[in-house]
Amino acid sequence: MSALKAFHPAGLLIALMSVQWAPIAKTAGFSVQVAYLGIILLIMLTLASAGMRRGFVAVLRRNASWLVPYAVYLLLLTLALYGSPGQNMAPRQIFYLTGALCLSAFIVQSRDPGRTLRTGAGIGISLFILVIEIIARDVGLSWYVALQHFLTTGDFDFIVYGFFRAVFNAYSDGEDLAVAAALKNGVAVSIFVMSLIFRIGYGRRGADWIGVGLTLLALFLILMLNTRSVLIVAGVSMLLAGLLRSATRHDESTAALVMKMALAIMLVLGTVLIFLTDNPVVGMISDRFAFEDASTENRVAQYGWALQMIEHNLLLGNGYTEHDGRLIHNLFLSAWVQAGLVAFFLVASFYLAVAGIWVAFVFKVTCNPQRWVLPLPFEWVAMLPILPLFRVWLSGDAGHLFLGEWVALATFFGCILRNDLAMREIAGMRGHANRVPVSFRAPRRAGQLMPSTSPAIGRLEHDAHG
C-alpha cells in the first residue's frame, strides 16, 4: 500500500525529477519535460481541493518575506528579457515556484507526508538508474560499460560526453547537444535532493540503514555526473546532519553508536589508503577539486566581465546578455546585469530572508529540541536549503534555482510550517484538557507527535498568519 503513496502528485513530482531531461514536446522555444507532468497535476489538485487551497494560502502568508521580493524580481526580469532568447527564463521560474508552493501546501495538509516523500524519492532514484540503462542499451552502452571504463581509467570525459550525453540526447533532435548535456547538473541536484527527502521520510526508531545505503548510492551517482558543487554540499550536509543529530537526539542505543563510529573509522582509513595509491580515479578526483580547471577560470572571467557591464548601465541593466555564449553563473550579478540595481536588491532580499529563516530555525531547534514535534528527522529537514543557498552563486541558469532546488525549499518550508501548526495544536490540547481534542497517533520517536487529521481545521489561515 505504501508504494501507492507515490502516485499522489507530490510523490510523482519528486519521482519524475530524476528523468527531467526527457522532453515531451517543444512549443514556442519552451521544452516541456516529463517532470512538468508532476507540477501540473499538483497544481490541478491544489485548485480542486479546498484543503490544499487553504494550505497554499497559509504557505504564501508564512513565506511572504522571501516570496514577495522574488516575485517582483521575476516581473522585472520578464520585462527586461521580453523578446530576447532568454524570455522563457522568468516564466520557467514562475512555473517551478508555483509547483513548489503546491508541494509545501501538500506537506502542511497531509496527515503523514513523510511516507509519500520517502516513497517518491526512492522511486525517483530507482527510475533514474532504470531509464538510463534502457536508453543506454538502445545506443549500444550500459551502466556496466560506463562503470568499468570509469573505475579502470578515471576518464570523466567518457562518462560525461560518451555515456550521459549520448543517453540524454538519444531522443532529441540534435540541435544543441551542449544544452542537453548540461542537464546533468540539474539531474545531479535532483538526485541529491531526493536522497535528503528519502531520509526525511524515515520516522521509526533506530538507524535508517536503508537510507544510509541509498545516500551512498546517490553520492556515487553524483560523482559519476561530475557536478562538483553538489558533491561539496553533499559532504558538508552529511557532516552537519551528524552534528545536529548528536545535539538534538539521545534515543540511539549504545550498539548503534558503536557501529556508526566503527563505520566512520573504516571509511576514514579506507579513504587514506586509497589516496596513498597510484590510481587514475584518485588522480581525477584530486584534479577536479584543485579548482584550477576551465570551469573555474570561465566563472572568474564571467564575474569580471559582469562587473564591467554593471558599470555601463548601473540602474536599468543591459537586458539579455551572455559571455562567450554562456549566461552569467551567479544570481546576483546576472540580476543586476540583466534587470538593473532594483533587481539586484530584490534577489539579495530573497536570499537573506531564506538564509535568515534557515539559521533561526536551526538555532532554535538545536537549543530546544522540544520545538520539533514532527515524526520526521530534524537533521535532514535542516539540510534541505543548503544546496539552493550555495548554488545561486554559481548555477549555470543565470544563478536561478533548478527544479530540484525548488523542491528542496518547498519541502523545508512545508515541514517547518507543519511543525509550527502541530505545536500550536498540542499547546491547545494542553490548555483545554476538559474537552475531547483531536486524536494523536502514538509518537514514532520520543517527544514527537503528529495530529492524525489535517492541521487546517478551520483556522489554518489565521494560525499561519499569526
Coordinates of C-alpha atoms in Angstrom, one line a residue:
M1 CA 0.0 0.0 0.0
S2 CA 2.8 2.4 0.8
A3 CA 4.0 2.3 -2.8
L4 CA 0.7 3.7 -3.9
K5 CA 1.6 6.9 -2.0
A6 CA 4.0 7.8 -4.8
F7 CA 1.1 8.2 -7.1
H8 CA 0.0 11.3 -5.2
P9 CA 1.1 14.2 -7.4
A10 CA 3.5 15.3 -4.7
G11 CA 5.3 11.9 -4.8
L12 CA 5.0 11.8 -8.6
L13 CA 6.7 15.2 -8.9
I14 CA 9.6 14.1 -6.7
A15 CA 10.0 10.8 -8.6
L16 CA 9.9 12.4 -12.0
M17 CA 12.7 14.9 -11.2
S18 CA 15.3 12.3 -11.9
V19 CA 14.2 12.0 -15.6
Q20 CA 13.6 15.6 -16.2
W21 CA 16.0 15.7 -19.2
A22 CA 13.4 13.8 -21.2
P23 CA 11.3 16.3 -23.2
I24 CA 7.7 15.5 -24.1
A25 CA 7.3 18.3 -26.7
K26 CA 8.7 21.7 -27.6
T27 CA 6.5 24.8 -28.1
A28 CA 7.4 28.4 -28.7
G29 CA 11.0 27.6 -27.8
F30 CA 10.0 26.1 -24.4
S31 CA 10.8 22.5 -23.8
V32 CA 8.0 20.6 -22.0
Q33 CA 9.8 18.0 -19.8
V34 CA 8.5 14.8 -18.2
A35 CA 8.8 16.3 -14.7
Y36 CA 6.4 19.1 -15.7
L37 CA 3.6 16.5 -15.5
G38 CA 4.0 16.2 -11.7
I39 CA 3.9 20.0 -11.4
I40 CA 0.8 20.3 -13.5
L41 CA -1.1 17.5 -11.6
L42 CA -0.1 19.0 -8.3
I43 CA -1.3 22.5 -9.3
M44 CA -4.6 21.0 -10.5
L45 CA -5.1 19.1 -7.2
T46 CA -4.4 22.4 -5.3
L47 CA -7.0 24.2 -7.4
A48 CA -9.6 21.4 -6.9
S49 CA -9.1 20.8 -3.2
A50 CA -10.4 23.3 -0.6
G51 CA -7.9 21.9 2.0
M52 CA -5.0 22.3 -0.4
R53 CA -6.1 25.8 -1.3
R54 CA -6.1 26.7 2.4
G55 CA -2.7 25.2 2.8
F56 CA -1.5 27.1 -0.2
V57 CA -2.7 30.4 1.3
A58 CA -1.0 29.6 4.6
V59 CA 2.3 28.9 2.8
L60 CA 2.0 32.2 0.9
R61 CA 1.4 34.2 4.1
R62 CA 4.1 32.5 6.2
N63 CA 6.8 32.9 3.5
A64 CA 5.9 36.4 2.2
S65 CA 9.3 37.7 3.4
W66 CA 11.1 36.0 0.6
L67 CA 8.3 35.3 -1.8
V68 CA 7.4 39.0 -2.4
P69 CA 10.9 40.2 -3.4
Y70 CA 11.5 37.2 -5.6
A71 CA 8.1 37.6 -7.3
V72 CA 8.8 41.3 -8.0
Y73 CA 12.2 40.4 -9.3
L74 CA 10.7 37.9 -11.8
L75 CA 8.3 40.6 -13.0
L76 CA 11.3 42.9 -13.7
L77 CA 13.2 40.1 -15.3
T78 CA 10.2 39.3 -17.6
L79 CA 10.1 42.9 -18.8
A80 CA 13.9 43.1 -19.2
L81 CA 14.1 39.9 -21.3
Y82 CA 10.9 40.2 -23.3
G83 CA 11.6 39.3 -27.0
S84 CA 15.1 38.0 -26.3
P85 CA 16.5 34.4 -26.4
G86 CA 16.1 34.4 -22.6
Q87 CA 12.4 35.4 -22.5
N88 CA 11.4 32.0 -21.1
M89 CA 13.7 32.2 -18.1
A90 CA 11.3 34.0 -15.8
P91 CA 8.2 32.0 -16.8
R92 CA 10.1 28.8 -16.1
Q93 CA 11.0 30.1 -12.6
I94 CA 7.3 31.1 -12.0
F95 CA 6.2 27.6 -13.0
Y96 CA 8.8 25.9 -10.7
L97 CA 7.9 28.2 -7.9
T98 CA 4.1 27.6 -8.2
G99 CA 4.7 23.8 -8.1
A100 CA 7.0 24.2 -5.1
L101 CA 4.3 26.2 -3.2
C102 CA 1.7 23.5 -4.0
L103 CA 4.2 20.9 -2.7
S104 CA 4.5 22.9 0.5
A105 CA 0.7 23.0 0.8
F106 CA 0.5 19.2 0.5
I107 CA 3.0 18.8 3.3
V108 CA 1.1 21.2 5.5
Q109 CA -2.2 19.5 4.8
S110 CA -1.1 15.8 4.8
R111 CA -1.5 13.6 7.8
D112 CA 1.7 11.7 7.1
P113 CA 3.7 13.5 4.4
G114 CA 6.9 11.5 5.3
R115 CA 5.6 8.3 3.7
T116 CA 4.7 10.0 0.4
L117 CA 8.0 11.9 0.3
R118 CA 10.1 8.8 1.1
T119 CA 8.3 6.6 -1.5
G120 CA 8.5 9.2 -4.2
A121 CA 12.3 9.8 -3.6
G122 CA 13.1 6.1 -3.6
I123 CA 11.2 5.5 -6.8
G124 CA 12.9 8.5 -8.3
I125 CA 16.4 7.3 -7.8
S126 CA 15.5 3.8 -8.9
L127 CA 13.7 5.3 -12.0
F128 CA 16.8 7.2 -12.9
I129 CA 19.0 4.1 -12.9
L130 CA 16.5 2.0 -14.8
V131 CA 15.7 4.6 -17.5
I132 CA 19.4 5.4 -18.1
E133 CA 20.0 1.6 -18.6
I134 CA 17.1 1.2 -21.0
I135 CA 18.2 4.2 -23.1
A136 CA 21.9 3.3 -22.9
R137 CA 21.2 -0.1 -24.4
D138 CA 19.4 1.5 -27.3
V139 CA 22.6 3.4 -28.2
G140 CA 25.0 0.4 -27.5
L141 CA 26.0 1.3 -24.0
S142 CA 25.1 0.2 -20.4
W143 CA 25.9 1.0 -16.8
Y144 CA 28.3 -1.9 -16.8
V145 CA 30.3 -0.4 -19.7
A146 CA 30.4 3.0 -18.1
L147 CA 31.4 1.8 -14.7
Q148 CA 34.1 -0.5 -15.9
H149 CA 35.6 2.3 -18.0
F150 CA 35.4 4.9 -15.2
L151 CA 36.9 2.6 -12.5
T152 CA 39.8 1.5 -14.7
T153 CA 40.7 4.8 -16.3
G154 CA 39.1 7.6 -14.3
D155 CA 38.1 9.1 -17.6
F156 CA 35.3 11.5 -16.9
D157 CA 35.2 12.7 -20.5
F158 CA 33.8 9.3 -21.5
I159 CA 31.3 9.3 -18.6
V160 CA 30.0 12.9 -19.3
Y161 CA 30.3 13.1 -23.1
G162 CA 30.4 9.4 -24.2
F163 CA 27.8 8.0 -21.8
F164 CA 25.5 10.6 -20.2
R165 CA 25.4 12.9 -23.3
A166 CA 24.6 10.0 -25.5
V167 CA 21.8 9.0 -23.2
F168 CA 20.4 12.5 -22.7
N169 CA 20.4 13.2 -26.4
A170 CA 19.2 9.7 -27.6
Y171 CA 15.7 11.0 -28.5
S172 CA 16.5 14.7 -29.1
D173 CA 16.5 16.5 -32.4
G174 CA 20.3 17.0 -32.1
E175 CA 20.0 20.8 -32.5
D176 CA 22.1 21.7 -29.4
L177 CA 23.9 18.8 -27.8
A178 CA 25.7 21.0 -25.2
V179 CA 22.4 22.2 -23.7
A180 CA 21.1 18.7 -23.4
A181 CA 24.3 17.5 -21.8
A182 CA 24.2 20.4 -19.3
L183 CA 21.0 18.9 -17.9
K184 CA 23.2 16.5 -16.0
N185 CA 23.7 19.3 -13.4
G186 CA 20.0 19.5 -12.9
V187 CA 19.8 15.7 -12.6
A188 CA 22.6 15.7 -10.0
V189 CA 20.8 18.3 -8.0
S190 CA 17.6 16.3 -8.1
I191 CA 19.3 13.1 -7.1
F192 CA 20.9 14.7 -4.0
V193 CA 17.6 16.4 -3.0
M194 CA 15.8 13.0 -3.4
S195 CA 18.4 11.4 -1.1
L196 CA 17.6 14.0 1.5
I197 CA 13.9 13.6 1.1
F198 CA 14.2 9.9 1.4
R199 CA 16.0 10.3 4.8
I200 CA 13.3 12.8 5.9
G201 CA 10.6 10.2 5.3
Y202 CA 12.0 7.8 7.9
G203 CA 10.0 8.1 11.1
R204 CA 10.9 5.0 13.1
R205 CA 13.2 4.4 16.0
G206 CA 16.8 3.4 15.4
A207 CA 19.2 3.9 12.5
D208 CA 17.9 4.2 8.9
W209 CA 20.3 1.7 7.3
I210 CA 18.3 1.6 4.0
G211 CA 18.6 5.4 3.9
V212 CA 22.4 5.2 4.5
G213 CA 22.7 2.8 1.6
L214 CA 20.6 5.0 -0.7
T215 CA 22.7 8.0 0.3
L216 CA 25.9 6.3 -0.6
L217 CA 24.4 5.3 -3.9
A218 CA 23.2 8.8 -4.6
L219 CA 26.7 10.2 -3.8
F220 CA 28.3 7.8 -6.3
L221 CA 25.7 8.8 -9.0
I222 CA 26.5 12.5 -8.3
L223 CA 30.2 11.7 -8.6
M224 CA 29.5 10.0 -12.0
L225 CA 27.6 13.0 -13.1
N226 CA 30.7 15.2 -12.4
T227 CA 28.9 18.0 -10.6
R228 CA 31.4 19.4 -8.1
S229 CA 29.1 21.9 -6.4
V230 CA 26.6 19.2 -5.5
L231 CA 29.4 16.9 -4.2
I232 CA 30.8 19.7 -2.0
V233 CA 27.4 20.4 -0.5
A234 CA 26.7 16.7 0.0
G235 CA 29.9 16.3 2.0
V236 CA 29.1 19.4 4.2
S237 CA 25.5 18.2 4.6
M238 CA 26.5 14.7 5.8
L239 CA 28.8 16.2 8.4
L240 CA 26.4 18.9 9.6
A241 CA 23.5 16.4 9.8
G242 CA 25.5 14.2 12.0
L243 CA 26.4 17.1 14.3
L244 CA 22.7 18.2 14.6
R245 CA 21.6 14.7 15.3
S246 CA 24.0 14.4 18.1
A247 CA 23.0 17.7 19.5
T248 CA 19.2 17.1 19.4
R249 CA 18.6 13.4 19.8
H250 CA 19.5 11.0 22.5
D251 CA 17.4 8.0 21.6
E252 CA 20.1 5.8 19.9
S253 CA 21.3 2.6 21.5
T254 CA 24.9 2.2 22.5
A255 CA 25.3 -0.6 19.9
A256 CA 24.1 1.7 17.1
L257 CA 26.5 4.4 18.2
V258 CA 29.5 2.0 18.4
M259 CA 28.6 0.6 14.9
K260 CA 28.5 4.1 13.4
M261 CA 31.8 5.0 15.0
A262 CA 33.4 1.9 13.6
L263 CA 31.9 2.6 10.2
A264 CA 33.3 6.1 10.3
I265 CA 36.7 4.9 11.2
M266 CA 36.7 2.3 8.5
L267 CA 35.7 5.0 5.9
V268 CA 38.4 7.4 7.0
L269 CA 41.1 4.7 6.9
G270 CA 39.9 3.4 3.6
T271 CA 39.9 6.9 2.1
V272 CA 43.5 7.5 3.3
L273 CA 44.7 4.1 1.9
I274 CA 43.0 4.8 -1.4
F275 CA 44.6 8.3 -1.8
L276 CA 48.1 6.8 -1.0
T277 CA 47.8 4.5 -4.0
D278 CA 48.5 5.4 -7.6
N279 CA 45.0 5.2 -9.1
P280 CA 43.6 7.0 -12.1
V281 CA 40.3 7.6 -10.4
V282 CA 42.0 9.2 -7.4
G283 CA 44.1 11.4 -9.6
M284 CA 41.0 12.6 -11.5
I285 CA 39.2 13.4 -8.2
S286 CA 42.2 15.4 -7.0
D287 CA 42.3 17.4 -10.2
R288 CA 38.6 18.1 -10.0
F289 CA 38.9 19.6 -6.5
A290 CA 42.0 21.6 -7.2
F291 CA 39.8 24.4 -8.6
E292 CA 42.3 25.0 -11.4
D293 CA 40.1 23.8 -14.3
A294 CA 38.5 25.6 -17.2
S295 CA 35.1 25.8 -15.3
T296 CA 36.7 27.8 -12.5
E297 CA 38.5 30.1 -15.0
N298 CA 35.4 30.7 -17.0
R299 CA 33.4 31.8 -13.9
V300 CA 36.2 34.2 -12.8
A301 CA 36.2 35.7 -16.3
Q302 CA 32.4 35.9 -16.3
Y303 CA 32.3 37.8 -13.0
G304 CA 34.9 40.3 -14.1
W305 CA 33.0 40.9 -17.3
A306 CA 29.7 41.2 -15.4
L307 CA 31.1 44.0 -13.2
Q308 CA 32.2 45.9 -16.3
M309 CA 28.7 45.5 -17.7
I310 CA 27.2 46.8 -14.5
E311 CA 29.4 49.9 -14.7
H312 CA 28.0 50.6 -18.2
N313 CA 24.4 50.6 -17.0
L314 CA 24.2 50.7 -13.3
L315 CA 20.5 51.4 -12.8
L316 CA 18.5 49.7 -15.5
G317 CA 20.7 46.8 -16.6
N318 CA 21.5 45.7 -20.1
G319 CA 18.8 43.1 -20.9
Y320 CA 19.7 39.6 -22.0
T321 CA 23.5 39.2 -22.0
E322 CA 25.9 36.3 -22.5
H323 CA 29.6 36.0 -22.0
D324 CA 31.3 33.7 -24.6
G325 CA 27.9 32.1 -25.3
R326 CA 27.1 31.5 -21.7
L327 CA 24.8 33.1 -19.1
I328 CA 26.4 34.6 -16.0
H329 CA 26.7 31.8 -13.4
N330 CA 25.6 33.9 -10.5
L331 CA 22.1 35.0 -9.5
F332 CA 23.1 38.4 -8.0
L333 CA 25.4 39.5 -10.9
S334 CA 23.0 38.2 -13.6
A335 CA 20.1 40.0 -12.0
W336 CA 22.0 43.3 -11.9
V337 CA 23.4 42.9 -15.4
Q338 CA 20.1 42.0 -17.0
A339 CA 17.5 43.9 -15.0
G340 CA 19.3 46.6 -13.0
L341 CA 20.0 47.7 -9.5
V342 CA 16.5 47.2 -8.1
A343 CA 16.6 43.5 -9.4
F344 CA 19.9 43.0 -7.5
F345 CA 18.4 44.3 -4.2
L346 CA 15.3 42.1 -4.7
V347 CA 17.3 38.9 -5.2
A348 CA 19.6 39.9 -2.3
S349 CA 16.5 40.4 -0.1
F350 CA 15.2 37.0 -1.2
Y351 CA 18.4 35.3 -0.3
L352 CA 18.9 37.0 3.0
A353 CA 15.3 36.1 4.0
V354 CA 15.7 32.4 3.2
A355 CA 19.1 32.3 4.9
G356 CA 17.8 34.1 7.9
I357 CA 14.8 31.7 8.3
W358 CA 17.1 28.7 8.0
V359 CA 19.7 30.0 10.5
A360 CA 16.9 30.9 13.0
F361 CA 15.2 27.5 12.6
V362 CA 18.4 25.5 13.1
F363 CA 19.4 27.6 16.1
K364 CA 16.0 27.4 17.9
V365 CA 15.6 23.6 17.5
T366 CA 19.2 22.9 18.4
C367 CA 18.9 24.9 21.6
N368 CA 15.5 23.5 22.3
P369 CA 14.8 20.1 20.6
Q370 CA 11.3 20.1 22.0
R371 CA 10.4 22.7 19.4
W372 CA 10.5 19.9 16.8
V373 CA 7.4 17.7 17.2
L374 CA 7.0 16.1 13.8
P375 CA 8.0 12.4 13.4
L376 CA 10.5 13.5 10.7
P377 CA 14.2 13.6 11.3
F378 CA 15.0 17.3 12.0
E379 CA 18.7 16.9 11.0
W380 CA 17.7 16.0 7.4
V381 CA 15.0 18.6 7.1
A382 CA 17.6 21.2 8.1
M383 CA 19.9 20.2 5.3
L384 CA 17.4 21.0 2.5
P385 CA 18.1 24.7 2.0
I386 CA 21.9 24.4 1.9
L387 CA 22.2 23.4 -1.8
P388 CA 20.0 26.2 -3.1
L389 CA 21.7 28.7 -0.9
F390 CA 25.1 27.6 -2.2
R391 CA 24.4 27.1 -5.9
V392 CA 22.8 30.5 -6.6
W393 CA 26.3 31.8 -6.5
L394 CA 27.4 29.6 -9.4
S395 CA 24.5 27.9 -11.1
G396 CA 24.5 27.8 -14.9
D397 CA 21.0 29.1 -15.5
A398 CA 21.9 32.7 -14.6
G399 CA 22.1 31.5 -11.0
H400 CA 18.4 30.6 -10.9
L401 CA 17.2 27.6 -8.9
F402 CA 16.7 24.3 -10.7
L403 CA 13.6 22.3 -10.2
G404 CA 15.3 20.1 -7.6
E405 CA 16.3 23.1 -5.6
W406 CA 12.8 24.5 -5.5
V407 CA 11.6 21.1 -4.4
A408 CA 14.1 21.2 -1.6
L409 CA 13.0 24.7 -0.4
A410 CA 9.3 23.6 -0.7
T411 CA 9.9 20.6 1.4
F412 CA 11.8 22.6 4.0
F413 CA 9.2 25.4 4.4
G414 CA 6.3 23.0 4.3
C415 CA 7.8 21.0 7.1
I416 CA 8.6 23.9 9.4
L417 CA 5.1 25.3 8.9
R418 CA 3.5 21.9 9.5
N419 CA 5.6 21.6 12.7
D420 CA 4.5 25.1 13.9
L421 CA 0.9 24.2 13.4
A422 CA 1.3 20.9 15.2
M423 CA 2.9 22.6 18.1
R424 CA 0.0 25.0 18.4
E425 CA -2.5 22.1 18.4
I426 CA -0.5 20.4 21.1
A427 CA -0.5 23.6 23.1
G428 CA -4.2 23.9 22.6
M429 CA -4.8 20.4 23.8
R430 CA -2.9 21.1 27.0
G431 CA -4.8 24.3 27.5
H432 CA -8.2 22.7 27.0
A433 CA -7.9 19.4 28.9
N434 CA -11.7 19.3 29.6
R435 CA -12.8 18.9 26.1
V436 CA -12.1 16.0 23.7
P437 CA -9.2 17.0 21.5
V438 CA -8.2 15.9 18.0
S439 CA -6.7 12.4 18.4
F440 CA -3.0 11.9 18.1
R441 CA -1.1 8.9 16.9
A442 CA 1.5 7.3 19.2
P443 CA 4.8 9.1 18.7
R444 CA 7.3 7.3 16.5
R445 CA 10.1 8.9 18.4
A446 CA 10.3 10.2 21.9
G447 CA 8.8 13.6 22.4
Q448 CA 7.3 13.8 18.9
L449 CA 3.6 13.9 18.0
M450 CA 1.7 14.5 14.8
P451 CA -2.1 15.2 14.5
S452 CA -4.0 12.3 13.0
T453 CA -6.1 14.8 11.0
S454 CA -5.2 17.8 8.8
P455 CA -3.9 20.8 10.8
A456 CA -6.0 23.0 8.6
I457 CA -9.2 22.6 10.6
G458 CA -11.0 25.8 10.2
R459 CA -8.3 28.3 11.4
L460 CA -5.2 27.4 9.4
E461 CA -5.0 30.7 7.6
H462 CA -5.3 32.5 11.0
D463 CA -2.6 30.3 12.6
A464 CA -0.2 30.6 9.7
H465 CA -0.6 34.4 9.6
G466 CA 0.0 34.6 13.3

